[in-house]
Tab-separated table of C-alpha atoms in Angstrom:
chain	number	residue	atom	x	y	z
A	69	MET	CA	0.000	0.000	0.000
A	70	ASP	CA	1.240	3.424	-0.872
A	71	ILE	CA	-0.148	5.282	2.126
A	72	THR	CA	2.163	6.238	4.960
A	73	MET	CA	1.462	6.035	8.690
A	74	GLU	CA	1.604	9.818	8.733
A	75	GLN	CA	-1.193	10.060	6.137
A	76	LYS	CA	-3.287	7.588	8.089
A	77	LYS	CA	-2.864	9.506	11.334
A	78	GLN	CA	-3.692	12.774	9.598
A	79	TYR	CA	-6.819	11.249	8.119
A	80	GLN	CA	-7.956	9.744	11.440
A	81	LYS	CA	-7.605	13.179	13.013
A	82	ARG	CA	-9.664	14.722	10.244
A	83	VAL	CA	-12.382	12.050	10.680
A	84	GLU	CA	-12.713	13.051	14.319
A	85	GLN	CA	-13.085	16.698	13.318
A	86	VAL	CA	-15.705	16.019	10.645
A	87	CYS	CA	-17.886	13.544	12.547
A	88	PRO	CA	-20.094	15.229	15.164
A	89	GLN	CA	-19.847	14.076	18.753
A	90	THR	CA	-22.712	13.808	21.214
A	91	ASN	CA	-22.961	16.857	23.464
A	92	LEU	CA	-21.400	15.751	26.751
A	93	LEU	CA	-23.242	18.268	28.941
A	94	THR	CA	-26.787	17.561	27.712
A	95	GLY	CA	-25.936	13.847	27.649
A	96	CYS	CA	-24.880	13.946	31.302
A	97	LEU	CA	-27.921	16.015	32.274
A	98	LYS	CA	-30.363	13.614	30.616
A	99	ALA	CA	-28.582	10.628	32.167
A	100	PHE	CA	-28.653	12.302	35.586
A	101	VAL	CA	-32.355	13.129	35.434
A	102	VAL	CA	-33.550	9.766	34.086
A	103	GLY	CA	-31.153	7.717	36.204
A	104	GLY	CA	-32.169	9.802	39.214
A	105	LEU	CA	-35.860	9.266	38.535
A	106	ILE	CA	-35.358	5.503	38.322
A	107	CYS	CA	-33.626	5.641	41.706
A	108	VAL	CA	-36.441	7.784	43.161
A	109	LEU	CA	-38.915	5.190	41.905
A	110	GLY	CA	-36.862	2.486	43.591
A	111	GLN	CA	-36.820	4.453	46.849
A	112	MET	CA	-40.603	4.914	46.674
A	113	ILE	CA	-41.127	1.176	46.216
A	114	ASN	CA	-38.716	0.497	49.058
A	115	THR	CA	-40.457	2.880	51.484
A	116	TRP	CA	-43.868	1.603	50.488
A	117	ILE	CA	-42.887	-2.010	51.185
A	118	MET	CA	-41.284	-1.073	54.533
A	119	ASN	CA	-44.579	0.568	55.501
A	120	PHE	CA	-46.069	-2.912	55.438
A	121	GLY	CA	-43.636	-3.839	58.145
A	122	ALA	CA	-40.919	-5.482	56.022
A	123	ASP	CA	-37.348	-5.141	57.286
A	124	ARG	CA	-34.627	-3.387	55.227
A	125	GLN	CA	-33.270	-6.510	53.583
A	126	LEU	CA	-36.653	-7.878	52.545
A	127	ALA	CA	-37.729	-4.470	51.235
A	128	ALA	CA	-34.500	-4.146	49.222
A	129	THR	CA	-35.073	-7.576	47.668
A	130	TRP	CA	-38.600	-6.699	46.668
A	131	THR	CA	-37.452	-3.355	45.281
A	132	SER	CA	-34.903	-5.110	43.052
A	133	ILE	CA	-37.485	-7.630	41.908
A	134	SER	CA	-39.979	-4.875	41.078
A	135	LEU	CA	-37.468	-2.802	39.114
A	136	ILE	CA	-36.200	-5.844	37.213
A	137	PHE	CA	-39.776	-6.735	36.344
A	138	LEU	CA	-40.435	-3.182	35.183
A	139	GLY	CA	-37.258	-3.052	33.046
A	140	SER	CA	-38.070	-6.426	31.494
A	141	PHE	CA	-41.688	-5.495	30.860
A	142	LEU	CA	-40.783	-2.197	29.189
A	143	THR	CA	-38.167	-4.019	27.069
A	144	GLY	CA	-40.724	-6.575	25.915
A	145	ALA	CA	-43.178	-3.804	25.144
A	146	GLY	CA	-40.475	-2.119	23.028
A	147	TRP	CA	-40.302	1.065	25.120
A	148	TYR	CA	-37.051	0.698	27.008
A	149	ASP	CA	-34.901	1.240	23.907
A	150	ASN	CA	-36.604	4.610	23.370
A	151	LEU	CA	-35.809	5.534	26.946
A	152	GLY	CA	-32.214	4.396	26.393
A	153	LYS	CA	-31.924	6.440	23.230
A	154	PHE	CA	-32.831	9.521	25.270
A	155	ALA	CA	-31.083	8.818	28.545
A	156	GLY	CA	-27.997	6.801	27.538
A	157	ALA	CA	-26.115	5.645	30.628
A	158	GLY	CA	-28.970	7.004	32.770
A	159	SER	CA	-31.075	3.985	31.891
A	160	ILE	CA	-28.248	1.498	31.239
A	161	ILE	CA	-26.559	1.669	34.655
A	162	PRO	CA	-29.549	1.089	37.013
A	163	ILE	CA	-30.810	-2.455	37.575
A	164	THR	CA	-33.564	-1.826	34.987
A	165	GLY	CA	-30.827	-1.510	32.356
A	166	PHE	CA	-29.384	-4.839	33.446
A	167	ALA	CA	-32.821	-6.392	32.928
A	168	ASN	CA	-33.025	-4.688	29.541
A	169	GLY	CA	-29.675	-6.200	28.507
A	170	ILE	CA	-30.827	-9.728	29.369
A	171	VAL	CA	-34.366	-9.535	28.016
A	172	SER	CA	-33.425	-7.789	24.753
A	173	SER	CA	-30.821	-10.510	24.052
A	174	ALA	CA	-33.326	-13.224	24.938
A	175	ILE	CA	-35.917	-11.775	22.540
A	176	GLU	CA	-33.344	-11.249	19.797
A	177	PHE	CA	-32.015	-14.813	19.808
A	178	LYS	CA	-35.251	-16.713	20.555
A	179	LYS	CA	-35.404	-17.734	16.890
A	180	GLU	CA	-32.261	-19.825	17.338
A	181	GLY	CA	-34.057	-22.040	19.847
A	182	PHE	CA	-34.548	-22.119	23.622
A	183	ILE	CA	-31.213	-23.780	24.376
A	184	LEU	CA	-28.579	-22.418	21.963
A	185	GLY	CA	-30.478	-19.226	21.216
A	186	LEU	CA	-32.349	-17.786	24.148
A	187	GLY	CA	-30.550	-19.725	26.872
A	188	ALA	CA	-27.014	-19.264	25.596
A	189	LYS	CA	-27.265	-15.766	24.192
A	190	MET	CA	-29.298	-14.025	26.881
A	191	PHE	CA	-26.121	-13.246	28.797
A	192	THR	CA	-24.114	-11.772	25.907
A	193	ILE	CA	-24.532	-8.248	27.297
A	194	ALA	CA	-25.139	-8.948	30.983
A	195	GLY	CA	-22.686	-11.854	31.255
A	196	PRO	CA	-19.547	-9.709	31.638
A	197	VAL	CA	-21.318	-7.683	34.345
A	198	LEU	CA	-21.991	-10.888	36.291
A	199	VAL	CA	-18.496	-12.298	35.799
A	200	TYR	CA	-16.643	-9.146	36.801
A	201	GLY	CA	-19.220	-8.265	39.455
A	202	VAL	CA	-18.668	-11.600	41.184
A	203	LEU	CA	-14.894	-11.306	40.736
A	204	ALA	CA	-14.833	-7.784	42.172
A	205	SER	CA	-16.920	-8.781	45.205
A	206	ALA	CA	-14.623	-11.752	45.811
A	207	ILE	CA	-11.579	-9.472	45.749
A	208	VAL	CA	-13.244	-6.913	48.019
A	209	GLY	CA	-14.301	-9.749	50.342
A	210	LEU	CA	-10.728	-11.027	50.566
A	211	ILE	CA	-9.364	-7.551	51.248
A	212	SER	CA	-11.933	-6.929	53.945
A	213	TYR	CA	-11.202	-10.345	55.500
A	214	PHE	CA	-7.473	-9.649	55.819
A	215	VAL	CA	-7.507	-5.904	56.421
A	216	GLY	CA	-10.850	-5.303	58.097
B	156	MET	CA	-7.892	-6.549	-26.715
B	157	GLY	CA	-8.276	-3.011	-25.505
B	158	LYS	CA	-10.790	-3.777	-22.820
B	159	HIS	CA	-8.490	-3.425	-19.858
B	160	VAL	CA	-7.496	0.193	-19.539
B	161	GLY	CA	-4.912	1.453	-17.109
B	162	ARG	CA	-4.408	-0.298	-13.804
B	163	GLN	CA	-7.950	-1.076	-12.623
B	164	THR	CA	-10.518	-0.236	-15.287
B	165	VAL	CA	-12.349	-2.185	-17.978
B	166	VAL	CA	-14.122	-0.529	-20.903
B	167	PHE	CA	-16.767	-2.707	-22.528
B	168	ASP	CA	-16.633	-3.300	-26.305
B	169	ARG	CA	-20.285	-4.289	-26.359
B	170	PRO	CA	-21.642	-2.382	-23.381
B	171	PRO	CA	-24.346	-4.455	-21.648
B	172	VAL	CA	-27.823	-2.997	-21.316
B	173	ILE	CA	-29.740	-2.601	-18.078
B	174	ALA	CA	-32.948	-4.254	-19.276
B	175	SER	CA	-34.921	-3.741	-16.077
B	176	GLY	CA	-34.722	-3.046	-12.395
B	177	ALA	CA	-36.878	-3.768	-9.367
B	178	SER	CA	-36.734	-2.734	-5.751
B	179	VAL	CA	-38.572	-3.952	-2.679
B	180	VAL	CA	-38.116	-2.026	0.569
B	181	GLY	CA	-39.172	-1.866	4.194
B	182	PRO	CA	-41.538	0.676	5.782
B	183	LYS	CA	-38.901	3.241	6.777
B	184	GLU	CA	-37.502	3.424	3.245
B	185	GLY	CA	-41.092	3.685	2.038
B	186	GLN	CA	-41.490	6.854	4.079
B	187	GLY	CA	-38.313	8.378	2.660
B	188	PRO	CA	-37.829	10.798	-0.228
B	189	LEU	CA	-37.339	8.008	-2.822
B	190	ALA	CA	-40.584	6.152	-1.960
B	191	SER	CA	-42.235	6.759	-5.339
B	192	TYR	CA	-39.409	4.939	-7.144
B	193	PHE	CA	-39.781	1.637	-5.315
B	194	ASP	CA	-41.854	-1.217	-6.752
B	195	GLU	CA	-43.043	-2.608	-3.453
B	196	ILE	CA	-43.050	-1.184	0.041
B	197	TRP	CA	-43.631	-3.499	2.982
B	198	LYS	CA	-45.951	-2.453	5.792
B	199	ASP	CA	-43.677	-3.987	8.423
B	200	GLU	CA	-40.190	-5.459	8.640
B	201	MET	CA	-41.324	-9.107	8.639
B	202	ASP	CA	-43.985	-9.249	5.931
B	203	GLY	CA	-45.431	-12.362	7.526
B	204	GLU	CA	-42.134	-14.257	7.788
B	205	LYS	CA	-41.006	-16.008	10.957
B	206	SER	CA	-37.550	-14.465	11.226
B	207	TRP	CA	-35.770	-11.346	10.013
B	208	GLU	CA	-33.386	-13.516	8.024
B	209	LYS	CA	-36.290	-15.119	6.173
B	210	ALA	CA	-37.749	-11.676	5.597
B	211	GLU	CA	-34.497	-10.461	4.028
B	212	SER	CA	-34.416	-13.494	1.730
B	213	LYS	CA	-37.975	-12.734	0.718
B	214	LEU	CA	-37.012	-9.163	-0.152
B	215	MET	CA	-34.345	-10.409	-2.523
B	216	LYS	CA	-36.442	-13.180	-4.030
B	217	ARG	CA	-39.228	-10.735	-4.730
B	218	ALA	CA	-36.892	-8.115	-6.224
B	219	ILE	CA	-35.291	-10.667	-8.580
B	220	THR	CA	-38.682	-12.086	-9.616
B	221	LEU	CA	-40.014	-8.610	-10.329
B	222	ALA	CA	-36.923	-7.574	-12.300
B	223	ILE	CA	-37.190	-10.668	-14.526
B	224	GLU	CA	-40.908	-9.986	-15.075
B	225	LYS	CA	-40.322	-6.321	-15.877
B	226	ALA	CA	-37.707	-7.288	-18.472
B	227	GLY	CA	-40.380	-9.416	-20.147
B	228	LEU	CA	-38.322	-12.540	-19.543
B	229	LYS	CA	-38.738	-15.905	-17.875
B	230	GLU	CA	-36.549	-17.623	-15.322
B	231	GLU	CA	-35.046	-19.899	-17.981
B	232	ASN	CA	-33.776	-16.905	-19.972
B	233	ILE	CA	-31.465	-15.824	-17.149
B	234	GLN	CA	-28.124	-17.648	-17.286
B	235	TYR	CA	-26.627	-16.417	-14.032
B	236	ILE	CA	-27.655	-14.687	-10.867
B	237	LEU	CA	-24.909	-12.671	-9.189
B	238	ALA	CA	-25.939	-11.585	-5.738
B	239	GLY	CA	-24.889	-11.029	-2.173
B	240	ASP	CA	-25.790	-9.569	1.203
B	241	LEU	CA	-24.233	-8.838	4.581
B	242	LEU	CA	-25.112	-11.936	6.571
B	243	ASN	CA	-22.623	-14.662	7.459
B	244	GLN	CA	-22.130	-17.073	4.540
B	245	LEU	CA	-24.468	-14.938	2.375
B	246	THR	CA	-27.430	-16.430	4.212
B	247	ALA	CA	-30.042	-14.059	2.829
B	248	SER	CA	-28.964	-14.587	-0.802
B	249	HIS	CA	-28.585	-18.353	-0.596
B	250	PHE	CA	-32.031	-18.894	0.876
B	251	ALA	CA	-33.551	-16.444	-1.608
B	252	ILE	CA	-31.951	-18.018	-4.629
B	253	ARG	CA	-32.421	-21.700	-3.790
B	254	ASP	CA	-35.986	-21.316	-5.109
B	255	PHE	CA	-34.745	-20.262	-8.550
B	256	SER	CA	-33.515	-22.755	-11.052
B	257	ILE	CA	-30.707	-20.453	-12.229
B	258	PRO	CA	-26.932	-20.898	-11.808
B	259	PHE	CA	-25.719	-18.713	-8.953
B	260	LEU	CA	-22.470	-16.843	-8.423
B	261	GLY	CA	-22.218	-15.526	-4.870
B	262	MET	CA	-20.728	-12.070	-4.485
B	263	TYR	CA	-19.402	-10.509	-1.318
B	264	GLY	CA	-18.240	-6.944	-1.196
B	265	ALA	CA	-20.146	-5.923	1.951
B	266	CYS	CA	-22.178	-2.852	1.014
B	267	SER	CA	-20.351	-2.554	-2.327
B	268	THR	CA	-21.953	-5.833	-3.473
B	269	MET	CA	-24.307	-4.210	-5.982
B	270	GLY	CA	-21.373	-2.486	-7.709
B	271	LEU	CA	-19.318	-5.674	-7.668
B	272	SER	CA	-22.216	-7.718	-9.099
B	273	MET	CA	-22.939	-5.185	-11.847
B	274	GLU	CA	-19.264	-5.056	-12.759
B	275	VAL	CA	-18.788	-8.839	-12.962
B	276	GLY	CA	-22.201	-9.309	-14.603
B	277	ALA	CA	-21.278	-6.806	-17.310
B	278	MET	CA	-17.958	-8.634	-17.841
B	279	LEU	CA	-19.830	-11.927	-18.338
B	280	LEU	CA	-22.130	-10.346	-20.904
B	281	ASP	CA	-19.462	-8.434	-22.793
B	282	GLY	CA	-17.265	-11.519	-22.756
B	283	GLY	CA	-20.020	-13.427	-24.540
B	284	PHE	CA	-20.566	-15.862	-21.671
B	285	ALA	CA	-24.241	-15.018	-21.220
B	286	ASP	CA	-27.153	-13.195	-22.819
B	287	TYR	CA	-28.959	-12.274	-19.629
B	288	VAL	CA	-27.808	-12.104	-16.036
B	289	ALA	CA	-29.637	-10.921	-12.949
B	290	VAL	CA	-27.753	-9.015	-10.269
B	291	SER	CA	-29.043	-8.338	-6.789
B	292	ALA	CA	-28.103	-7.234	-3.298
B	293	SER	CA	-30.032	-6.959	-0.066
B	294	SER	CA	-29.780	-5.795	3.513
B	295	HIS	CA	-32.189	-5.675	6.427
B	296	PHE	CA	-31.938	-3.320	9.382
B	297	CYS	CA	-32.811	-5.992	11.938
B	298	THR	CA	-30.546	-8.768	10.606
B	299	SER	CA	-27.602	-6.372	10.424
B	300	GLU	CA	-28.117	-4.992	13.910
B	301	LYS	CA	-28.352	-8.554	15.202
B	302	GLN	CA	-25.160	-9.676	13.487
B	303	PHE	CA	-22.995	-6.588	13.817
B	304	ARG	CA	-24.344	-4.553	16.738
B	305	MET	CA	-26.744	-4.802	19.661
B	306	PRO	CA	-30.149	-6.479	20.122
B	307	LEU	CA	-32.908	-4.218	18.772
B	308	ASN	CA	-34.605	-3.717	22.138
B	309	TYR	CA	-31.370	-2.875	23.924
B	310	GLY	CA	-31.494	0.710	25.131
B	311	SER	CA	-28.224	2.142	23.861
B	312	GLN	CA	-27.435	5.380	22.063
B	313	ARG	CA	-26.187	5.511	18.478
B	314	PRO	CA	-23.401	7.988	17.747
B	315	LEU	CA	-24.530	10.982	15.669
B	316	TYR	CA	-22.371	9.866	12.746
B	317	ALA	CA	-23.697	6.264	12.708
B	318	THR	CA	-25.627	5.214	9.619
B	319	TRP	CA	-28.949	3.373	9.386
B	320	THR	CA	-29.001	0.015	7.539
B	321	VAL	CA	-31.495	0.023	4.683
B	322	THR	CA	-34.131	-2.708	4.653
B	323	GLY	CA	-34.515	-3.556	1.009
B	324	SER	CA	-33.316	-5.403	-2.028
B	325	GLY	CA	-32.633	-4.053	-5.488
B	326	SER	CA	-32.214	-6.235	-8.571
B	327	LEU	CA	-31.338	-5.578	-12.179
B	328	VAL	CA	-31.533	-7.705	-15.292
B	329	LEU	CA	-28.529	-7.035	-17.506
B	330	ALA	CA	-28.651	-8.021	-21.190
B	331	ALA	CA	-26.005	-8.436	-23.865
B	332	ASN	CA	-28.241	-6.792	-26.466
B	333	GLY	CA	-31.156	-4.392	-26.610
B	334	ASP	CA	-31.915	-0.768	-25.913
B	335	GLY	CA	-31.616	1.195	-22.719
B	336	PRO	CA	-29.005	2.508	-20.345
B	337	ARG	CA	-25.676	0.761	-20.784
B	338	ILE	CA	-22.846	-0.150	-18.470
B	339	THR	CA	-19.930	1.224	-20.457
B	340	ALA	CA	-17.015	0.853	-18.052
B	341	ALA	CA	-16.156	-0.267	-14.542
B	342	THR	CA	-13.256	0.223	-12.180
B	343	ALA	CA	-12.523	-2.470	-9.600
B	344	GLY	CA	-11.449	-1.204	-6.214
B	345	LYS	CA	-8.443	-2.129	-4.137
B	346	ILE	CA	-8.777	-2.796	-0.430
B	347	VAL	CA	-7.922	0.389	1.401
B	348	ASP	CA	-7.508	0.693	5.167
B	349	TYR	CA	-6.710	4.001	6.832
B	350	GLY	CA	-6.818	2.502	10.305
B	351	ILE	CA	-10.334	3.497	11.390
B	352	LYS	CA	-11.498	1.100	14.106
B	353	ASP	CA	-14.886	2.526	15.098
B	354	ALA	CA	-17.451	0.116	13.591
B	355	PHE	CA	-20.128	2.803	13.888
B	356	ASN	CA	-18.141	5.115	11.649
B	357	MET	CA	-18.538	3.323	8.320
B	358	GLY	CA	-18.523	6.551	6.314
B	359	GLY	CA	-15.198	7.585	7.780
B	360	ALA	CA	-13.717	4.126	7.219
B	361	MET	CA	-14.939	3.779	3.617
B	362	ALA	CA	-14.247	7.283	2.292
B	363	PRO	CA	-10.573	6.538	1.444
B	364	ALA	CA	-11.634	3.426	-0.549
B	365	ALA	CA	-14.185	5.478	-2.492
B	366	ALA	CA	-11.661	8.241	-3.152
B	367	ASP	CA	-9.037	5.684	-4.183
B	368	VAL	CA	-11.236	3.950	-6.769
B	369	MET	CA	-12.498	7.266	-8.137
B	370	LYS	CA	-8.954	8.537	-8.551
B	371	ALA	CA	-7.987	5.330	-10.360
B	372	HIS	CA	-11.093	5.604	-12.527
B	373	PHE	CA	-10.386	9.189	-13.560
B	374	GLN	CA	-6.718	8.459	-14.234
B	375	ASP	CA	-7.282	5.203	-16.134
B	376	LEU	CA	-9.831	6.779	-18.443
B	377	ASN	CA	-8.175	10.162	-18.529
B	378	ARG	CA	-11.459	11.758	-17.479
B	379	GLY	CA	-12.410	14.273	-14.860
B	380	PRO	CA	-15.501	14.350	-12.674
B	381	ASP	CA	-17.047	16.812	-15.168
B	382	TYR	CA	-17.558	13.936	-17.629
B	383	TYR	CA	-20.527	12.851	-15.480
B	384	ASP	CA	-23.819	14.541	-14.638
B	385	LEU	CA	-24.071	12.501	-11.476
B	386	ILE	CA	-21.439	10.874	-9.289
B	387	ILE	CA	-23.034	8.871	-6.507
B	388	THR	CA	-21.328	6.754	-3.854
B	389	GLY	CA	-23.104	3.868	-2.101
B	390	ASP	CA	-23.435	4.498	1.616
B	391	LEU	CA	-20.876	6.968	2.891
B	392	GLY	CA	-23.542	9.209	4.376
B	393	TYR	CA	-23.098	12.889	5.148
B	394	TYR	CA	-19.708	12.760	6.830
B	395	GLY	CA	-18.184	10.124	4.554
B	396	THR	CA	-19.004	12.180	1.469
B	397	GLN	CA	-17.380	15.236	2.962
B	398	LEU	CA	-14.230	13.234	3.705
B	399	THR	CA	-14.252	11.777	0.162
B	400	ARG	CA	-14.516	15.266	-1.316
B	401	GLU	CA	-11.540	16.394	0.753
B	402	LEU	CA	-9.413	13.364	-0.149
B	403	LEU	CA	-10.083	13.790	-3.873
B	404	GLU	CA	-9.520	17.522	-3.739
B	405	LYS	CA	-6.029	16.803	-2.436
B	406	GLU	CA	-5.503	14.662	-5.548
B	407	GLY	CA	-6.688	17.479	-7.767
B	408	PHE	CA	-10.213	16.238	-8.525
B	409	LEU	CA	-12.953	18.636	-7.573
B	410	LEU	CA	-16.329	17.023	-6.870
B	411	ASP	CA	-18.925	19.774	-7.041
B	412	GLU	CA	-22.699	19.593	-6.519
B	413	ARG	CA	-22.941	16.743	-9.013
B	414	TYR	CA	-21.605	14.451	-6.293
B	415	THR	CA	-23.941	12.844	-3.748
B	416	ASP	CA	-24.483	9.547	-1.950
B	417	CYS	CA	-27.266	6.940	-2.006
B	418	GLY	CA	-27.241	7.069	1.810
B	419	ILE	CA	-28.047	10.780	1.675
B	420	GLN	CA	-30.815	10.382	-0.917
B	421	ILE	CA	-32.714	7.514	0.670
B	422	TYR	CA	-33.754	9.069	4.010
B	423	ASP	CA	-34.911	12.422	5.250
B	424	LYS	CA	-32.241	13.031	7.863
B	425	GLU	CA	-34.307	15.313	10.093
B	426	ALA	CA	-37.737	13.660	9.882
B	427	GLN	CA	-36.480	10.066	9.987
B	428	ASP	CA	-33.783	10.421	12.642
B	429	THR	CA	-31.230	8.452	10.649
B	430	HIS	CA	-28.168	10.431	11.823
B	431	GLY	CA	-25.320	9.886	9.302
B	432	GLY	CA	-27.523	8.572	6.446
B	433	GLY	CA	-28.433	5.174	5.012
B	434	SER	CA	-26.112	2.177	4.638
B	435	GLY	CA	-26.104	-1.523	3.801
B	436	CYS	CA	-26.014	-3.483	0.546
B	437	GLY	CA	-29.626	-2.529	-0.010
B	438	CYS	CA	-28.835	1.192	0.086
B	439	SER	CA	-27.056	1.411	-3.260
B	440	ALA	CA	-29.055	-1.529	-4.684
B	441	VAL	CA	-32.520	-0.019	-4.235
B	442	THR	CA	-31.310	3.476	-5.127
B	443	MET	CA	-29.847	2.061	-8.353
B	444	ALA	CA	-32.777	-0.198	-9.264
B	445	GLY	CA	-35.351	2.425	-8.266
B	446	TYR	CA	-34.339	6.069	-8.399
B	447	LEU	CA	-31.246	6.026	-10.637
B	448	LEU	CA	-32.533	3.633	-13.290
B	449	SER	CA	-35.821	5.468	-13.544
B	450	GLU	CA	-34.182	8.905	-13.838
B	451	ILE	CA	-31.621	7.641	-16.376
B	452	GLN	CA	-34.413	6.099	-18.458
B	453	LYS	CA	-36.303	9.406	-18.344
B	454	GLY	CA	-33.204	11.244	-19.518
B	455	ALA	CA	-32.617	13.263	-16.347
B	456	PHE	CA	-29.092	11.846	-16.233
B	457	HIS	CA	-26.995	10.744	-19.214
B	458	ARG	CA	-23.712	9.769	-17.618
B	459	VAL	CA	-23.720	8.394	-14.111
B	460	LEU	CA	-20.813	7.109	-12.046
B	461	LEU	CA	-22.122	4.791	-9.329
B	462	ILE	CA	-19.627	3.800	-6.641
B	463	PRO	CA	-21.051	1.353	-4.069
B	464	THR	CA	-18.778	1.256	-1.023
B	465	GLY	CA	-18.168	-1.627	1.365
B	466	ALA	CA	-16.675	-1.984	4.833
B	467	LEU	CA	-15.124	-5.442	4.972
B	468	LEU	CA	-15.240	-5.920	8.718
B	469	SER	CA	-16.697	-8.826	10.641
B	470	PRO	CA	-18.020	-8.899	14.222
B	471	LEU	CA	-14.934	-10.983	15.018
B	472	SER	CA	-12.420	-8.551	13.542
B	473	THR	CA	-14.060	-5.673	15.428
B	474	GLN	CA	-13.887	-7.553	18.732
B	475	GLN	CA	-10.243	-8.374	18.092
B	476	GLY	CA	-9.531	-4.665	17.726
B	477	GLU	CA	-8.686	-4.720	14.027
B	478	SER	CA	-9.184	-1.683	11.799
B	479	ILE	CA	-11.711	-1.754	8.963
B	480	PRO	CA	-10.525	-2.718	5.452
B	481	CYS	CA	-12.771	-1.149	2.811
B	482	VAL	CA	-13.444	-1.475	-0.890
B	483	ALA	CA	-15.462	0.358	-3.541
B	484	HIS	CA	-16.361	-0.450	-7.125
B	485	ALA	CA	-17.118	2.201	-9.739
B	486	VAL	CA	-19.614	1.466	-12.504
B	487	VAL	CA	-20.352	3.815	-15.407
B	488	ILE	CA	-23.944	3.919	-16.658
B	489	GLU	CA	-24.627	5.903	-19.816
B	490	LYS	CA	-27.643	6.599	-21.968
B	491	GLU	CA	-27.550	8.534	-25.228
C-alpha cells in the first residue's frame, strides 16, 4: 500500500473533526435526570414495602425484583430502547438496564431455539457484568477479610 | 484486446444494457424521499415471515422475480444470478436463490456488493458468456443490527455519525443486447484501510476506498468528474461524502454539486432520525434499481458514475480490535 502512517494519522484526526460528537453536557444532564428518577422510583417502592412492616433486607429484595420486572416489561413492550436512546447511561446503569440487557438478548435470539439461542445468548450483554461483578466482590471480600 | 485500460478499469466493447430493475423495501424506506421509485413497500419489517433472516431473503427473491418480469423474460432466460448480502455465509442470498432454477455466483463486497455484481455481470455479458444475467443485493436493518451490533430492544445510544441500515433489495436484469441505459465501463477497487477502528463510523472508514477507486477511474480513463452529470457513492452518508470530497480535492479532482451519496438520498435526515444517512447493501441496490434507473431512463441523467462502497469488517475482527478494510467499485452507466 502506498499510504504512509503519517497520512493515516492525519486522516484519522480529520475524521474526528468532521464527525459530530454527542454533546457531553446535555448527555450527562439527561442521564442524571432519568437515572435519578429511576432511583427515586426504587426508593418509593422500598419505602412503600417497609410501611407494610418489612425489614430493610426484605424491602430491598422486593425493590430489586420490582425494578427488574419493570425493566423487562418495558423491554418486551419495546419502550425501554426509546428511553435508552434519550437517557444513555442514565437507563443502562440502574438495575432496569441490566434487565433490559438480558431480556433484549433473549428476545433477539429466541429464533435460534430455547437452548442455543435464548438460553445461551441471553447473557451476551449482561454476562460480563456478572463475571466481573462476582470477581470484584470476591476481591473486596478477601481484602476486607485480611484488612478489616 | 483493448478492454483493460490502465491499472484497474475495464471498458466494454459491447456495453451491456440494463434491461430492467426492481426494488422492494421496508416501511422506513417507504417513508423516505425516494418512496415513489420503489416497486413494493412493505408495511412492516417481517412481511409475515417467521424471522428477520427469512424476511431479508424474501425481499431479494421478490426483487429478482419482479426484475425478470419487468424485463419481459422468464426464469429460464437468465443464465446467471450474481448476488450477495451482509449476513454470514451470504445467508439471505442463498435462501432467496435456492428457489430459482438459475446458476448462482455468490458475491461478497459488503455494502459494495451491488457495484461488484454489476461489474462482474457486465464482464460476463461483454465476454459473450451469457445473454442475460440478474444481479441483486439486499440488507435488512434488523438482521444487520443482530449480526454486527446490539439487540434491537437494547437501550443504547447511536453515535450521531452512525448510519442506518437500509431494509430492502434491489435487482437488475442485464442483457447483452437491446436498448436502454448501458454499463460502459467499470473500475474495480483495491482494499484500502486508513486505520479506522470505530465500527459505527462506516462513512469515515470507507471514504478513502471510495476516493481511491475514483482517482484510479479518472486516471485510467483520462477523465475528470465533469464527464458525469451525477457521481453517486453507495453508503458513505453525510460525513463520509465530505471526507471523500476532501481526499479527492487533495488529488486534484474537484467534486462539485454533481456528487452525492445513495445514503443521503434515501432518508430524510431530520424527519427520519437516521443520523449519518443510510447504509447496507440494499442502500445502493434499491437506489440504483429504483431512483437512478428510472431517472436515467427518463433522460434526467446521461452519464452516471455509481460507486457502491463496502466496509469489509466482521463482528470478530471488530472484537479483536482490528481496523476496517474497505473497498469500492465504480460502474459507469450511460444513456444517449
